[in-house]
Amino acid sequence: MSEPILTIRDLKVAFGPEKVSMEALRGVDITVRRGECLGVVGESGSGKSLTALAAMRLLPSAARITGGSVLFKDQDMTSLSRKGLEQLRGNEMSMIFQEPMTALNPVMRVGDQIAAPLRKHKGLSAKAARARTIEQLDSVGIPDPHRRIDNFPHEMSGGMRQRVMIAMALACEPKLLIADEPTTALDVTIQAQILDLLRAKQKEMDLAIIIITHDFGVVAEIADRVNVMYGGRVVEEAGVGALFDHTLHPYSIGLLNATPTIEMEQQRRLPAIGGAVPHISEMPSGCAFHPRCPERRPTCDRLVPNLETVALDQRVACWARSTADEQVA
Amino acid sequence: MNKLLEVTDLKKIFGGSVRAVDGVSFSLAERETLALVGESGCGKSTVSRLILRLTNPTQGTIRFEGKDITRISQGALKSIRREIQFVFQDPFSSLDPRMTAGEIVTEPLSVHGLVRNGRERRSTAERLLQAVGLSSKHVDNWPRQFSGGQRQRLGIIRAFALGPRLIVADEPVSALDVSVRSQVINILQDMQEDKGTAYLFISHDMATVRHMADRVAVMYLGKIVELAPKTSFFAGPQHPYAEALLSAVPASHPSKRRRRILLAGDPPSPISIPSGCRFHTRCPIAQDVCKSSEPPLKPVADNHLAACHFAQAWPIASRLKDVDAPTEGGRFDNVPGDLQVCR
Amino acid sequence: MLDRIFVTFSVCFLVLLAVVVVFGDFIQPHDPLLQNFAVRDQGPSSTYWLGTDDFGRDVFSRILEGSRLSMTVGLVSPLIAAIIGITMGTSAAYFGGWPERIVTRLTDMMMSFDPLLLGVLVVALLGPGILNLSIAISFALIPSFIRLSRASALAVRQEAYVDAAIAMGRPSYSTIVRHVLPNISGPLVVMTTLWIGTAIRLEATLSFIGLGAQPPAPSWGNIVRYGVQNIFGSPLPALFAGLAITLTVLSFNILGDALRDRLDPDRTVR
């Protein structure tokens, strides 16, 4: 197994002023290794996007990190200066977003937007940066890059814009790419193109990717390992095969069952998870999933379960799966 | 089977040149679910708006229970509207933020003068809320106090309040969280079983379509390119676009990561629809004939229609030479007619 | 915190003003029209709280009486403007087509005139007087109501709940009343409040140049007008009437700002 490139330990993020703050991330543990693709799955409000933003130190101003650490290689992102962060972002780690139209500057030619990090981090001349940008556009599969380099974002389709975002993010050959729902806004045929592109780049550049998604299909397509998040915590962590074949956490099981699949034969009812995702202002005590959990135990509403290793490369945070519950109860 | 809805050669041209819907014909039987699938911009939502008469067609006819409703006035339409209801995609913008839950679900009843007073309205509202698993004490709550899934339930029960024969559902679950989506799909199916309503179900999600639909119609650039019963469709789509659409659906299991047919580029704009077969610019099996003559939607098997010169009873993947391009990352700058099949 | 004090003061002042307008007859210590040359240009005293003017009339009573005219014009003209403007604006936005184009062009044309100039123009055409003054001010305010209500209604028209209402068979006027108007009411209420202040100011200005209320009936504008002519006799009438105008306009503006903060949908969720 290769060495970790990003290690998030017990990360806590809260919103609002000190006294009335609401905890959105309540101790997140995530590790990404060099060259692997990690899927982070969760529904809205699970904290998956916030984790990504915290890892990049791009949190909205209302949110702040209240505990834990984010280690990129051996530097702690949480204590890095603004200058240190600027050295890393766009250079050694970069990020792409769900809606490329809002992430790209609408009044700047795409070529200039891709060239900007090249000039800043690699110190290339305008001419060299332009040549590199054309190569970069070509490598993400943009046809006719010599012409496209001078396009504005609105002159491109959604899929093309997402390719530009990827070209920009990968321009300086980073070691880590965080992709926040990169295909959610795209049509299925375009989504397939983008996932293929990401997979190819991962192999080609030995790139670590964190792909944040609500869609198990995306995970099944591209991820090597998966973290399932719920209520601001990771509730299950497993290799992608283990997660689908040997699902442990009741929430993961529920989500997988609730997802209709294309292979599914006629089946009258979908197994549904009752209730709704809790809002961060009313997070249940103990295990956040306990009010919706079919395997609820007496311990669950009192104590927060920790991630426990239950198999090689599989960890789960659930009292019903714990070996220690007898002692605690 | 009785035809509940019959659409013939429906066209909608926006601004003189945007052919959003370009000659669509289909029919819908009672109690049937027809799924209209396709990617954004294919015109499926415009079809739903045309059937709801939210916009007027440029050409063609819409018949409901045999009656031509294409051009009748809004006043004459009012009684038809009781029979055709709708569920919209966005559970946030489809409910008036200044109305309470009770007012929202009973709005169709009061518009048609079917509730006499506030008391009756309130008790009806409470009954309706309970029918979709919401507590009757929420009757005075505002939409913003509900979650996305709960709001979509309000939208669904509002659609059923008048006991319509047909519900046009435009992407009713695609804005919802996964765990909530299945609840709403179940409600849609239970209600249909209960009331015998027909659905025109508009979606881009093949998995949901497979679960919900009886028949599937695939749209591309304003036209239906394939129309088939569900089992026959999923067993073997006949149009190359339909097959590409199916093969692009993400795997349901990591072991099923599979060869997929990658389409070249993006769909052309509905302003300049390609000549001949409108799919030929992206089609992996296009021939010269496809550039010049437009294939009609014709039967290729029992009740299975496809608009392709080469529609046959075998899958397209086997008609293609495999192109090994794993490192190229799904580039799409290849010449049309050439094809890559990627792992 | 300071904001809240201002808002509280404004509201108290406006309530007081309302009482004065409604129950003026019982509050006025003297007849505002009664001339008494024995007591011309007096300073404040226990009989004449704010002194007298050059006809010996009680300034306090005249300001109280003047509030009625000023407030009537100040309230009625924006309300008339709001009713006409909102009807035209929302209908234009809702139905679109050529009526919308005509309304938009008309608005653009009217907006190119200064409201004061437009007021002068209308009064010049119709002749001075309180009724014509109200018409003039309404006329001047209509375009901004059309513009705001049209812009807001265009945004609401795109919402799916309006389509929903149409698809369930609700007639157009009912859809406008039930769905469009409630959802654009926030900014319109704020604007109406702010325009009340402007209308009072306009009334004062037009009366000051002699186009408004005609003497001897007092309005704040003409009290200032004649007070300024006699400023060396006694500065008090102009001073206090001016103060009344300032406080009233200020109060409506503060109230309008407070309402905007309260009704702005982005700021209600906290």
mmCIF file of N, CA and C in Angstrom, chain A residues 167-240:
data_model
loop_
_atom_site.group_PDB
_atom_site.id
_atom_site.type_symbol
_atom_site.label_atom_id
_atom_site.label_comp_id
_atom_site.label_asym_id
_atom_site.label_seq_id
_atom_site.Cartn_x
_atom_site.Cartn_y
_atom_site.Cartn_z
ATOM 1 N N ALA A 167 -8.479 20.499 -16.676
ATOM 2 C CA ALA A 167 -7.199 20.936 -17.245
ATOM 3 C C ALA A 167 -6.537 21.960 -16.339
ATOM 4 N N MET A 168 -7.356 22.875 -15.819
ATOM 5 C CA MET A 168 -6.832 23.927 -14.954
ATOM 6 C C MET A 168 -6.317 23.322 -13.647
ATOM 7 N N ALA A 169 -7.104 22.402 -13.098
ATOM 8 C CA ALA A 169 -6.739 21.807 -11.814
ATOM 9 C C ALA A 169 -5.472 20.970 -11.944
ATOM 10 N N LEU A 170 -5.276 20.362 -13.108
ATOM 11 C CA LEU A 170 -4.145 19.450 -13.252
ATOM 12 C C LEU A 170 -2.941 20.097 -13.922
ATOM 13 N N ALA A 171 -3.046 21.405 -14.237
ATOM 14 C CA ALA A 171 -1.993 22.079 -14.996
ATOM 15 C C ALA A 171 -0.629 21.955 -14.328
ATOM 16 N N CYS A 172 -0.587 22.107 -13.003
ATOM 17 C CA CYS A 172 0.693 22.090 -12.306
ATOM 18 C C CYS A 172 1.061 20.697 -11.804
ATOM 19 N N GLU A 173 0.409 19.679 -12.339
ATOM 20 C CA GLU A 173 0.660 18.293 -11.945
ATOM 21 C C GLU A 173 0.590 18.088 -10.444
ATOM 22 N N PRO A 174 -0.568 18.330 -9.861
ATOM 23 C CA PRO A 174 -0.709 18.139 -8.419
ATOM 24 C C PRO A 174 -0.690 16.656 -8.072
ATOM 25 N N LYS A 175 -0.565 16.406 -6.793
ATOM 26 C CA LYS A 175 -0.567 15.016 -6.337
ATOM 27 C C LYS A 175 -1.965 14.617 -5.841
ATOM 28 N N LEU A 176 -2.796 15.643 -5.593
ATOM 29 C CA LEU A 176 -4.131 15.347 -5.074
ATOM 30 C C LEU A 176 -5.159 16.224 -5.777
ATOM 31 N N LEU A 177 -6.240 15.590 -6.212
ATOM 32 C CA LEU A 177 -7.343 16.340 -6.812
ATOM 33 C C LEU A 177 -8.602 16.052 -6.001
ATOM 34 N N ILE A 178 -9.244 17.102 -5.536
ATOM 35 C CA ILE A 178 -10.513 16.918 -4.840
ATOM 36 C C ILE A 178 -11.621 17.300 -5.814
ATOM 37 N N ALA A 179 -12.519 16.360 -6.086
ATOM 38 C CA ALA A 179 -13.583 16.598 -7.056
ATOM 39 C C ALA A 179 -14.920 16.552 -6.325
ATOM 40 N N ASP A 180 -15.562 17.726 -6.211
ATOM 41 C CA ASP A 180 -16.815 17.807 -5.453
ATOM 42 C C ASP A 180 -17.989 17.658 -6.425
ATOM 43 N N GLU A 181 -18.610 16.509 -6.442
ATOM 44 C CA GLU A 181 -19.745 16.222 -7.335
ATOM 45 C C GLU A 181 -19.451 16.664 -8.771
ATOM 46 N N PRO A 182 -18.352 16.183 -9.347
ATOM 47 C CA PRO A 182 -17.933 16.747 -10.640
ATOM 48 C C PRO A 182 -18.884 16.422 -11.785
ATOM 49 N N THR A 183 -19.759 15.430 -11.618
ATOM 50 C CA THR A 183 -20.602 15.034 -12.749
ATOM 51 C C THR A 183 -22.086 15.230 -12.484
ATOM 52 N N THR A 184 -22.432 15.748 -11.300
ATOM 53 C CA THR A 184 -23.845 15.828 -10.929
ATOM 54 C C THR A 184 -24.645 16.708 -11.882
ATOM 55 N N ALA A 185 -24.025 17.798 -12.367
ATOM 56 C CA ALA A 185 -24.768 18.723 -13.226
ATOM 57 C C ALA A 185 -24.762 18.287 -14.684
ATOM 58 N N LEU A 186 -24.127 17.158 -14.979
ATOM 59 C CA LEU A 186 -23.951 16.771 -16.383
ATOM 60 C C LEU A 186 -24.893 15.627 -16.764
ATOM 61 N N ASP A 187 -25.142 15.506 -18.062
ATOM 62 C CA ASP A 187 -25.927 14.386 -18.566
ATOM 63 C C ASP A 187 -25.146 13.082 -18.462
ATOM 64 N N VAL A 188 -25.886 11.960 -18.463
ATOM 65 C CA VAL A 188 -25.207 10.679 -18.256
ATOM 66 C C VAL A 188 -24.109 10.385 -19.265
ATOM 67 N N THR A 189 -24.342 10.690 -20.534
ATOM 68 C CA THR A 189 -23.304 10.341 -21.501
ATOM 69 C C THR A 189 -22.062 11.208 -21.288
ATOM 70 N N ILE A 190 -22.279 12.452 -20.867
ATOM 71 C CA ILE A 190 -21.145 13.340 -20.585
ATOM 72 C C ILE A 190 -20.491 12.921 -19.271
ATOM 73 N N GLN A 191 -21.320 12.532 -18.301
ATOM 74 C CA GLN A 191 -20.786 12.047 -17.031
ATOM 75 C C GLN A 191 -19.829 10.887 -17.274
ATOM 76 N N ALA A 192 -20.222 9.972 -18.156
ATOM 77 C CA ALA A 192 -19.368 8.825 -18.459
ATOM 78 C C ALA A 192 -18.038 9.286 -19.040
ATOM 79 N N GLN A 193 -18.084 10.284 -19.921
ATOM 80 C CA GLN A 193 -16.836 10.813 -20.494
ATOM 81 C C GLN A 193 -15.922 11.374 -19.412
ATOM 82 N N ILE A 194 -16.511 12.165 -18.501
ATOM 83 C CA ILE A 194 -15.703 12.820 -17.469
ATOM 84 C C ILE A 194 -15.113 11.791 -16.502
ATOM 85 N N LEU A 195 -15.909 10.785 -16.126
ATOM 86 C CA LEU A 195 -15.380 9.756 -15.226
ATOM 87 C C LEU A 195 -14.235 9.001 -15.890
ATOM 88 N N ASP A 196 -14.380 8.710 -17.164
ATOM 89 C CA ASP A 196 -13.294 8.049 -17.890
ATOM 90 C C ASP A 196 -12.035 8.908 -17.896
ATOM 91 N N LEU A 197 -12.236 10.202 -18.099
ATOM 92 C CA LEU A 197 -11.108 11.123 -18.117
ATOM 93 C C LEU A 197 -10.400 11.134 -16.763
ATOM 94 N N LEU A 198 -11.191 11.216 -15.678
ATOM 95 C CA LEU A 198 -10.588 11.245 -14.346
ATOM 96 C C LEU A 198 -9.819 9.955 -14.084
ATOM 97 N N ARG A 199 -10.409 8.840 -14.484
ATOM 98 C CA ARG A 199 -9.757 7.550 -14.253
ATOM 99 C C ARG A 199 -8.432 7.492 -15.012
ATOM 100 N N ALA A 200 -8.447 7.977 -16.257
ATOM 101 C CA ALA A 200 -7.224 7.948 -17.062
ATOM 102 C C ALA A 200 -6.150 8.830 -16.440
ATOM 103 N N LYS A 201 -6.560 10.006 -15.961
ATOM 104 C CA LYS A 201 -5.595 10.937 -15.358
ATOM 105 C C LYS A 201 -5.009 10.359 -14.080
ATOM 106 N N GLN A 202 -5.845 9.647 -13.329
ATOM 107 C CA GLN A 202 -5.379 9.035 -12.088
ATOM 108 C C GLN A 202 -4.222 8.077 -12.378
ATOM 109 N N LYS A 203 -4.386 7.240 -13.396
ATOM 110 C CA LYS A 203 -3.343 6.260 -13.752
ATOM 111 C C LYS A 203 -2.110 6.978 -14.308
ATOM 112 N N GLU A 204 -2.371 7.865 -15.253
ATOM 113 C CA GLU A 204 -1.307 8.531 -15.986
ATOM 114 C C GLU A 204 -0.407 9.372 -15.087
ATOM 115 N N MET A 205 -1.017 10.070 -14.097
ATOM 116 C CA MET A 205 -0.233 11.017 -13.299
ATOM 117 C C MET A 205 0.028 10.517 -11.893
ATOM 118 N N ASP A 206 -0.349 9.279 -11.610
ATOM 119 C CA ASP A 206 -0.243 8.748 -10.259
ATOM 120 C C ASP A 206 -0.925 9.706 -9.277
ATOM 121 N N LEU A 207 -2.120 10.106 -9.673
ATOM 122 C CA LEU A 207 -2.839 11.167 -8.978
ATOM 123 C C LEU A 207 -3.775 10.566 -7.929
ATOM 124 N N ALA A 208 -3.762 11.165 -6.745
ATOM 125 C CA ALA A 208 -4.770 10.762 -5.759
ATOM 126 C C ALA A 208 -6.017 11.616 -5.983
ATOM 127 N N ILE A 209 -7.182 10.984 -5.980
ATOM 128 C CA ILE A 209 -8.425 11.721 -6.212
ATOM 129 C C ILE A 209 -9.370 11.467 -5.040
ATOM 130 N N ILE A 210 -9.944 12.541 -4.530
ATOM 131 C CA ILE A 210 -11.073 12.372 -3.612
ATOM 132 C C ILE A 210 -12.302 12.768 -4.407
ATOM 133 N N ILE A 211 -13.214 11.847 -4.622
ATOM 134 C CA ILE A 211 -14.404 12.187 -5.380
ATOM 135 C C ILE A 211 -15.588 12.213 -4.422
ATOM 136 N N ILE A 212 -16.218 13.373 -4.345
ATOM 137 C CA ILE A 212 -17.312 13.551 -3.407
ATOM 138 C C ILE A 212 -18.611 13.413 -4.171
ATOM 139 N N THR A 213 -19.495 12.549 -3.728
ATOM 140 C CA THR A 213 -20.682 12.266 -4.520
ATOM 141 C C THR A 213 -21.820 11.772 -3.641
ATOM 142 N N HIS A 214 -23.032 11.842 -4.167
ATOM 143 C CA HIS A 214 -24.165 11.244 -3.474
ATOM 144 C C HIS A 214 -24.580 9.970 -4.189
ATOM 145 N N ASP A 215 -23.837 9.625 -5.258
ATOM 146 C CA ASP A 215 -24.292 8.610 -6.194
ATOM 147 C C ASP A 215 -23.395 7.372 -6.105
ATOM 148 N N PHE A 216 -23.981 6.260 -5.659
ATOM 149 C CA PHE A 216 -23.189 5.037 -5.561
ATOM 150 C C PHE A 216 -22.705 4.556 -6.924
ATOM 151 N N GLY A 217 -23.406 4.955 -7.984
ATOM 152 C CA GLY A 217 -22.985 4.575 -9.321
ATOM 153 C C GLY A 217 -21.608 5.153 -9.639
ATOM 154 N N VAL A 218 -21.405 6.424 -9.282
ATOM 155 C CA VAL A 218 -20.112 7.066 -9.518
ATOM 156 C C VAL A 218 -19.029 6.342 -8.733
ATOM 157 N N VAL A 219 -19.351 5.981 -7.485
ATOM 158 C CA VAL A 219 -18.408 5.252 -6.644
ATOM 159 C C VAL A 219 -18.044 3.920 -7.290
ATOM 160 N N ALA A 220 -19.081 3.192 -7.727
ATOM 161 C CA ALA A 220 -18.843 1.878 -8.326
ATOM 162 C C ALA A 220 -17.988 1.995 -9.573
ATOM 163 N N GLU A 221 -18.129 3.121 -10.282
ATOM 164 C CA GLU A 221 -17.379 3.301 -11.514
ATOM 165 C C GLU A 221 -15.910 3.596 -11.278
ATOM 166 N N ILE A 222 -15.613 4.395 -10.263
ATOM 167 C CA ILE A 222 -14.286 5.001 -10.255
ATOM 168 C C ILE A 222 -13.496 4.794 -8.959
ATOM 169 N N ALA A 223 -14.160 4.593 -7.826
ATOM 170 C CA ALA A 223 -13.437 4.626 -6.562
ATOM 171 C C ALA A 223 -12.682 3.327 -6.287
ATOM 172 N N ASP A 224 -11.542 3.471 -5.580
ATOM 173 C CA ASP A 224 -10.827 2.295 -5.081
ATOM 174 C C ASP A 224 -11.265 2.002 -3.656
ATOM 175 N N ARG A 225 -11.410 3.071 -2.897
ATOM 176 C CA ARG A 225 -11.905 2.923 -1.524
ATOM 177 C C ARG A 225 -13.029 3.930 -1.316
ATOM 178 N N VAL A 226 -13.844 3.688 -0.283
ATOM 179 C CA VAL A 226 -15.022 4.531 -0.062
ATOM 180 C C VAL A 226 -15.142 4.897 1.412
ATOM 181 N N ASN A 227 -15.500 6.153 1.656
ATOM 182 C CA ASN A 227 -15.925 6.565 2.990
ATOM 183 C C ASN A 227 -17.386 6.964 2.893
ATOM 184 N N VAL A 228 -18.223 6.401 3.747
ATOM 185 C CA VAL A 228 -19.626 6.814 3.772
ATOM 186 C C VAL A 228 -19.799 7.781 4.931
ATOM 187 N N MET A 229 -20.370 8.951 4.655
ATOM 188 C CA MET A 229 -20.535 9.951 5.714
ATOM 189 C C MET A 229 -22.000 10.136 6.072
ATOM 190 N N TYR A 230 -22.231 10.400 7.357
ATOM 191 C CA TYR A 230 -23.587 10.724 7.804
ATOM 192 C C TYR A 230 -23.484 11.616 9.032
ATOM 193 N N GLY A 231 -24.236 12.669 9.060
ATOM 194 C CA GLY A 231 -24.271 13.548 10.225
ATOM 195 C C GLY A 231 -22.913 14.075 10.650
ATOM 196 N N GLY A 232 -22.065 14.422 9.686
ATOM 197 C CA GLY A 232 -20.783 15.036 10.026
ATOM 198 C C GLY A 232 -19.719 14.070 10.494
ATOM 199 N N ARG A 233 -19.911 12.785 10.219
ATOM 200 C CA ARG A 233 -18.900 11.773 10.580
ATOM 201 C C ARG A 233 -18.792 10.737 9.493
ATOM 202 N N VAL A 234 -17.649 10.057 9.484
ATOM 203 C CA VAL A 234 -17.512 8.893 8.613
ATOM 204 C C VAL A 234 -18.101 7.707 9.366
ATOM 205 N N VAL A 235 -19.065 7.023 8.771
ATOM 206 C CA VAL A 235 -19.676 5.890 9.474
ATOM 207 C C VAL A 235 -19.163 4.556 8.958
ATOM 208 N N GLU A 236 -18.641 4.567 7.728
ATOM 209 C CA GLU A 236 -18.061 3.325 7.229
ATOM 210 C C GLU A 236 -16.963 3.638 6.235
ATOM 211 N N GLU A 237 -15.897 2.821 6.308
ATOM 212 C CA GLU A 237 -14.776 3.005 5.403
ATOM 213 C C GLU A 237 -14.384 1.629 4.901
ATOM 214 N N ALA A 238 -14.319 1.476 3.584
ATOM 215 C CA ALA A 238 -14.031 0.146 3.057
ATOM 216 C C ALA A 238 -13.491 0.231 1.645
ATOM 217 N N GLY A 239 -12.847 -0.853 1.222
ATOM 218 C CA GLY A 239 -12.499 -0.992 -0.188
ATOM 219 C C GLY A 239 -13.794 -1.081 -0.970
ATOM 220 N N VAL A 240 -13.759 -0.657 -2.233
ATOM 221 C CA VAL A 240 -15.022 -0.524 -2.949
ATOM 222 C C VAL A 240 -15.728 -1.878 -3.107
#
